[in-house]
XYZ file of C-alpha atoms in Angstrom:
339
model
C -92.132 18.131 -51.861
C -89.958 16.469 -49.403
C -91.453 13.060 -48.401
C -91.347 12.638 -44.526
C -92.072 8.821 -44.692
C -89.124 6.933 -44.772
C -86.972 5.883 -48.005
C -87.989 2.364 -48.048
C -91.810 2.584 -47.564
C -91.276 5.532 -50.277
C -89.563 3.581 -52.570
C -92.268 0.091 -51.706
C -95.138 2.966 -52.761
C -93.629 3.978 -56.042
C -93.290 0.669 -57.308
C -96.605 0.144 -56.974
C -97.489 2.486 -58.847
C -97.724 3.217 -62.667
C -96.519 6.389 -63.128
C -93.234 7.567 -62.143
C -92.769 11.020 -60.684
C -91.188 13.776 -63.102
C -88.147 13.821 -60.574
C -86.947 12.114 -57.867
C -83.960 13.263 -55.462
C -82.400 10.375 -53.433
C -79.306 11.427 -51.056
C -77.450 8.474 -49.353
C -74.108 8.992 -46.988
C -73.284 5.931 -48.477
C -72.798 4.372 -52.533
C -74.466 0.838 -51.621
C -77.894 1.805 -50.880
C -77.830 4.666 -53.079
C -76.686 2.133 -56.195
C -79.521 -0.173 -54.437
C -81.890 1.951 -54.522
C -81.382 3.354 -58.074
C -81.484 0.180 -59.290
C -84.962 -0.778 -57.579
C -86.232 2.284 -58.868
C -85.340 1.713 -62.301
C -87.220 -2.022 -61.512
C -90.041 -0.231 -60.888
C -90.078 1.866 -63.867
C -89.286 -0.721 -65.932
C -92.195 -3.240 -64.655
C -94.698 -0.567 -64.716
C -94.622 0.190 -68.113
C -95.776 -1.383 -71.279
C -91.916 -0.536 -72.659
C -89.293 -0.274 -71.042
C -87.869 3.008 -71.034
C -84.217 4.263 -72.176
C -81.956 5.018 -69.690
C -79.429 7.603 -69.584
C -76.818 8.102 -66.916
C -75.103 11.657 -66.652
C -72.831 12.534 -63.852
C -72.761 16.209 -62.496
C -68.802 16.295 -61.567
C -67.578 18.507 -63.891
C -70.046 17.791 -66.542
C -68.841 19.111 -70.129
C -70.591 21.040 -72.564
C -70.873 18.134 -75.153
C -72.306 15.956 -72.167
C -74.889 19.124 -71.394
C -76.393 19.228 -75.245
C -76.376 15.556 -74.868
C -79.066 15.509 -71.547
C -80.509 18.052 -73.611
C -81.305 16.089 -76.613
C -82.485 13.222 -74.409
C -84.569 15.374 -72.015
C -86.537 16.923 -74.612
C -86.495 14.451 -77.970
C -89.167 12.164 -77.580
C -88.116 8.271 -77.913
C -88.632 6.630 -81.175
C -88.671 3.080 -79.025
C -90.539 3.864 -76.021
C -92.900 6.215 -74.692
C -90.598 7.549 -71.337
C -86.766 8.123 -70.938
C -85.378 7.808 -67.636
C -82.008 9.645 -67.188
C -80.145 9.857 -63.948
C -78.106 12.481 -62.519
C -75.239 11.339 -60.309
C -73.391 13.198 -57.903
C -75.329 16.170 -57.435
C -73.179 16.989 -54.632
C -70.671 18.558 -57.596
C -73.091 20.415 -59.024
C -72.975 24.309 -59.514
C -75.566 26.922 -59.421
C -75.477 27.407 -63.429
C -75.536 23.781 -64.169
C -78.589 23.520 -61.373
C -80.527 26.276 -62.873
C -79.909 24.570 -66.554
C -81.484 20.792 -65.192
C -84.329 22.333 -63.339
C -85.450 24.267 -66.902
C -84.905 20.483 -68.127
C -87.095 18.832 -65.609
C -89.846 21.492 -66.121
C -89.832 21.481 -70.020
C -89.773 18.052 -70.739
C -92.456 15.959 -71.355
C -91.193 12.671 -72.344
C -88.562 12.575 -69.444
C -88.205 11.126 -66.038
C -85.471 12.197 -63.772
C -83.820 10.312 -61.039
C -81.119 13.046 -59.007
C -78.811 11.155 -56.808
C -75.472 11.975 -54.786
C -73.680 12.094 -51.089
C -75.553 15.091 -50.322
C -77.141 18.398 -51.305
C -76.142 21.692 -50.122
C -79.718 23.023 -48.210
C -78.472 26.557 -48.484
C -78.349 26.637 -52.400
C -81.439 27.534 -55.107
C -81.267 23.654 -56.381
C -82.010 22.270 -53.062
C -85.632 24.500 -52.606
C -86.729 24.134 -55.752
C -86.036 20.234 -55.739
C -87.238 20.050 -52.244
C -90.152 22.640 -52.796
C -91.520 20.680 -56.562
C -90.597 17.321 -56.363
C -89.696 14.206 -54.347
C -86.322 14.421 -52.050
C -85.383 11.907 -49.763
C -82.585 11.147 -47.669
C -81.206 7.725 -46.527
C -80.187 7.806 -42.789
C -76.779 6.775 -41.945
C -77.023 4.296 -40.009
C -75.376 3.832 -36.074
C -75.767 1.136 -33.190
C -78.804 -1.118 -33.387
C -79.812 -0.246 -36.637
C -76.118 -0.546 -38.051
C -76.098 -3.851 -36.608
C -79.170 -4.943 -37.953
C -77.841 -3.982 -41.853
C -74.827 -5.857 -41.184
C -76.411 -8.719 -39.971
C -78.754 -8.685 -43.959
C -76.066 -8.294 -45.914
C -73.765 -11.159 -44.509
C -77.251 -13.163 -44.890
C -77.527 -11.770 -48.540
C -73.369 -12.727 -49.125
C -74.767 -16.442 -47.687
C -73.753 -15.917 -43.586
C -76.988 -17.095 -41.782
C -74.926 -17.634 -38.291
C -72.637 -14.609 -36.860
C -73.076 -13.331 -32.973
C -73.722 -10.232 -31.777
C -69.903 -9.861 -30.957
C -69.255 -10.806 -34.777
C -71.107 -8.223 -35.992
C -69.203 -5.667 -33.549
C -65.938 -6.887 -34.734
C -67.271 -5.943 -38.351
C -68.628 -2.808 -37.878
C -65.309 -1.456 -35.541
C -62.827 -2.641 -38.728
C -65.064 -1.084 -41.326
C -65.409 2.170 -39.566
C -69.111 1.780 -40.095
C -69.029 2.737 -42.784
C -71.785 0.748 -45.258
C -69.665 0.769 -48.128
C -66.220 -0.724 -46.512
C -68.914 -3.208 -44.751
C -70.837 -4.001 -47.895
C -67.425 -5.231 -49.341
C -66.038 -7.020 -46.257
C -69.387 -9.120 -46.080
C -68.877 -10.423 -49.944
C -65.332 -11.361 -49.051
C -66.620 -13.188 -45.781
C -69.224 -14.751 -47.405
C -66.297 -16.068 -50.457
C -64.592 -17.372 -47.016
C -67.435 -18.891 -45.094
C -67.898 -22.437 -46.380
C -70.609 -23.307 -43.462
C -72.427 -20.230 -43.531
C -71.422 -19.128 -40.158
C -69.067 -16.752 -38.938
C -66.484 -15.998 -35.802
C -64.071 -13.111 -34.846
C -61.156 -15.587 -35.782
C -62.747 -16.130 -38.972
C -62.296 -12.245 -39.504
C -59.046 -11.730 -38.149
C -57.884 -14.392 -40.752
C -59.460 -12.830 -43.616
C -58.614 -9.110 -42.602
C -55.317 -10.281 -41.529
C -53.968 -6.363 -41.452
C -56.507 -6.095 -38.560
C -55.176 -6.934 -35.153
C -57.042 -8.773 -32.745
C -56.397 -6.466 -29.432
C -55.722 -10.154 -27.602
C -53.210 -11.515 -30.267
C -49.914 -9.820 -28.554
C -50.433 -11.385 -25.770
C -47.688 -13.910 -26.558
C -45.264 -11.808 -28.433
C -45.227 -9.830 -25.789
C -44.667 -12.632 -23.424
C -41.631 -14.396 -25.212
C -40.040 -10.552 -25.225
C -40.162 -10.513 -21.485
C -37.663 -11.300 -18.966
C -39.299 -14.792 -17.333
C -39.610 -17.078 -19.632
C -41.685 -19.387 -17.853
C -44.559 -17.263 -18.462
C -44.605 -17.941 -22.135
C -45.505 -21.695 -21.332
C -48.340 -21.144 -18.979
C -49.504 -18.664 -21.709
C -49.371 -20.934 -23.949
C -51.098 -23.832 -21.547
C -53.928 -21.550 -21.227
C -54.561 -20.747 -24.495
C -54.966 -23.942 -25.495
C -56.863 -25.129 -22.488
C -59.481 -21.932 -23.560
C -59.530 -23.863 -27.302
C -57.549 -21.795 -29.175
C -56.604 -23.168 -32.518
C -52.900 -24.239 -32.820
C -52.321 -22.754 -36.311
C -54.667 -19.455 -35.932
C -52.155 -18.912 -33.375
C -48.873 -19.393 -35.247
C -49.985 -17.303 -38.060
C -50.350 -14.589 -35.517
C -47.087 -15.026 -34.859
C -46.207 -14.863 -38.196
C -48.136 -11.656 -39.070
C -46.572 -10.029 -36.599
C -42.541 -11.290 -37.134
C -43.123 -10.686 -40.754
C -44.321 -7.402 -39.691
C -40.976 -6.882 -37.334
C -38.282 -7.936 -40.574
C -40.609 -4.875 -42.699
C -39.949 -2.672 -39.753
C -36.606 -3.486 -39.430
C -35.803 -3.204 -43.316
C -37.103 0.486 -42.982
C -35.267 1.838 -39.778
C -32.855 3.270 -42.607
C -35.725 5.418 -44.313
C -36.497 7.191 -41.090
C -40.554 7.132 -41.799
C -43.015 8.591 -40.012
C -45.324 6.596 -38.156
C -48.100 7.300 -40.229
C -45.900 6.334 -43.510
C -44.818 3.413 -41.808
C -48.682 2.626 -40.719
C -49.412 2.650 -43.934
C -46.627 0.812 -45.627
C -47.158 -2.115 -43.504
C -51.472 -1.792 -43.641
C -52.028 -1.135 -40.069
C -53.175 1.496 -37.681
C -51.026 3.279 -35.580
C -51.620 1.375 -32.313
C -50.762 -1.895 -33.904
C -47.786 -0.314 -35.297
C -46.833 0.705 -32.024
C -47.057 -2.646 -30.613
C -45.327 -3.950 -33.727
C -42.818 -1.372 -32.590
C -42.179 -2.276 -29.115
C -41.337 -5.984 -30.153
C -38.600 -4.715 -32.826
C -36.603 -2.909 -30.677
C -35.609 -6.669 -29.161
C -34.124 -8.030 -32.757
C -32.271 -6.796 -35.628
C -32.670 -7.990 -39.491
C -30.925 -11.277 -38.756
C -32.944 -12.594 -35.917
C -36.038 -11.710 -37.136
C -35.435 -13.620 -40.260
C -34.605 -16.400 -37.993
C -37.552 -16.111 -35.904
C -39.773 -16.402 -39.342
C -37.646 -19.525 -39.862
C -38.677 -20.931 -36.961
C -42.281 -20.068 -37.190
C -42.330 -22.095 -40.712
C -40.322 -24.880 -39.099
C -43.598 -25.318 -36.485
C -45.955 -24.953 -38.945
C -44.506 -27.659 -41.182
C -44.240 -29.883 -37.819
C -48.281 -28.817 -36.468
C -49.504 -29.778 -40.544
C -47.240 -33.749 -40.144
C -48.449 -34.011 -36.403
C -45.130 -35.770 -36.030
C -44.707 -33.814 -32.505
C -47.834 -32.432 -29.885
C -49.577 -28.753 -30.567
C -48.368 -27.744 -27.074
C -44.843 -29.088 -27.536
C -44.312 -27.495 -30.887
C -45.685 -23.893 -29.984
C -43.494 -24.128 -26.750
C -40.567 -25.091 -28.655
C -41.306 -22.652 -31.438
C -41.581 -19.775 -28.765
C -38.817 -20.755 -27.172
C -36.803 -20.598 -30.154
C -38.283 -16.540 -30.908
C -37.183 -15.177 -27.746
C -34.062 -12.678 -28.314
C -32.350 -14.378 -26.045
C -32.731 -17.940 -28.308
C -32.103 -16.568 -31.813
């Protein structure tokens, strides 16, 4: 029957136990806590039993007919080298009403078999779903939102080796992976391969996932486009009074006048903005930012202006001139009206 505690204390129970139940459904919106969870469960199996038992992993999109006599054999031969088999059933989401009917005769004739069913989702409406739901164990992973979205993403950049990340961190992560776990699950190994301290900032993110704009970072494109130039120098004074870091802020710079020379080496093409998003890796609002500081250059100042921008970051690395003095002169040098 459908267990109404939740997946984890369900899961906790079961491998505590030393039997196994003839089949257990788990649905998960997302593949790293289903995987997760499969694997715990075949942890459990294993340490429960005096052997451990073979495993056999079918999936149900578009299963052939060789696969089919195949879960047959291994469904109803008994083992010569251990007492159970455990197969698993991926994406049951795929699976038709003839197939379904075919594993649930499977399920109820074997007796050397354990079954693990697993997928995105289940269709409630279908025959498979009440007699799963009705005979054995189904349960459903929540997807996860707000507090409780937080709180994952907070364990698994602990688990990738981030102990220290604030609250606004953790925002910034769940915004670019469009919470979802699995986009998430992948950032936090890449930030933890980053992280040599074991703590973690927006800037730290904005670096890695450098196809990401930070909302605040065209502030001074933006500024050296505009008519007073004077206002690119306070800009700059205040950023660096606020402790922004010199070279986080040229390779903004760069990221986005590298961005301008793509833009203006595919006027030609005539691309959609959503083409165009996607050959330069960005939404369409930064695009459309991107946009509004191309229409100030052509091909051969924008080349220029990346120039420049290497030029400064040559001069910040030798310290042979201030931080302020070289991003004022390096701005100075990117306005259209310079180059």
């Amino acid at each position: 029957m459908s267990k109404k505690t939740t997946p984890e204390l369900l899961f906790k129970e079961l491998a505590k136990k030393n039997t196994f139940p003839r089949c257990l459904c788990v649905i998960s919106p997302d593949k790293v806590r289903l995987d997760r969870a499969i694997e715990f469960l075949i942890s459990s199996v294993s340490n429960n039993s005096n052997t451990k038992p073979d495993i056999f992993r079918f999936s149900l999109r578009g299963i052939k007919d060789a696969e089919l006599i195949s879960l047959e054999e291994h469904a109803l031969s008994p083992s010569l080298f251990s007492s159970r088999s455990l197969i698993i059933l991926s994406q049951v989401e795929h699976v038709s009403a003839s197939i379904g009917q075919k594993i649930l005769k499977l399920i109820e004739n074997s007796l050397s078999a354990d079954f693990i069913i697993c997928g995105e989702k289940i269709a409630k409406n279908t025959t498979f779903y009440k007699q799963i739901s009705s005979n054995f164990l189904l349960t459903n992973l929540a997807e996860l939102k707000g507090k409780e979205l937080n709180t994952w993403i907070s364990k698994e950049l602990k688990r990738n080796g981030i102990q220290k990340a604030s609250s606004a961190t953790i925002d910034i992560i769940a915004k670019i992976g469009e919470e979802n776990l699995d986009k998430i699950s992948n950032m936090c190994l890449q930030l933890g391969l980053y992280s040599e301290d074991g703590s973690l900032t927006p800037s730290d993110i904005y670096v890695l996932f450098h196809q990401i704009a930070d909302p605040n970072e065209f502030g001074l494109p933006d500024t050296i486009v505009g008519k007073n130039s004077g206002d690119v120098e306070v800009m700059i004074e205040e950023l660096m009074q606020t402790g922004k870091n010199s070279f986080l802020m040229l390779l903004r710079l760069f990221w986005t006048y590298n961005a301008v020379a793509k833009i203006l080496s595919l006027q030609s093409r005539n691309l959609n903005t959503a083409t165009l998003a996607q050959k330069l890796s960005c939404n369409e609002w930064v695009l459309r930012k991107y946009l509004t500081i191309a229409k100030h250059y052509n091909s051969e100042l924008s080349f220029k202006s990346i120039c420049a921008i290497a030029e400064a970051d040559s001069k910040l690395k030798n310290k042979s001139t201030g931080e302020t003095s070289v991003l004022s002169n390096v701005c100075q040098k990117l306005s259209p009206k310079f180059v």
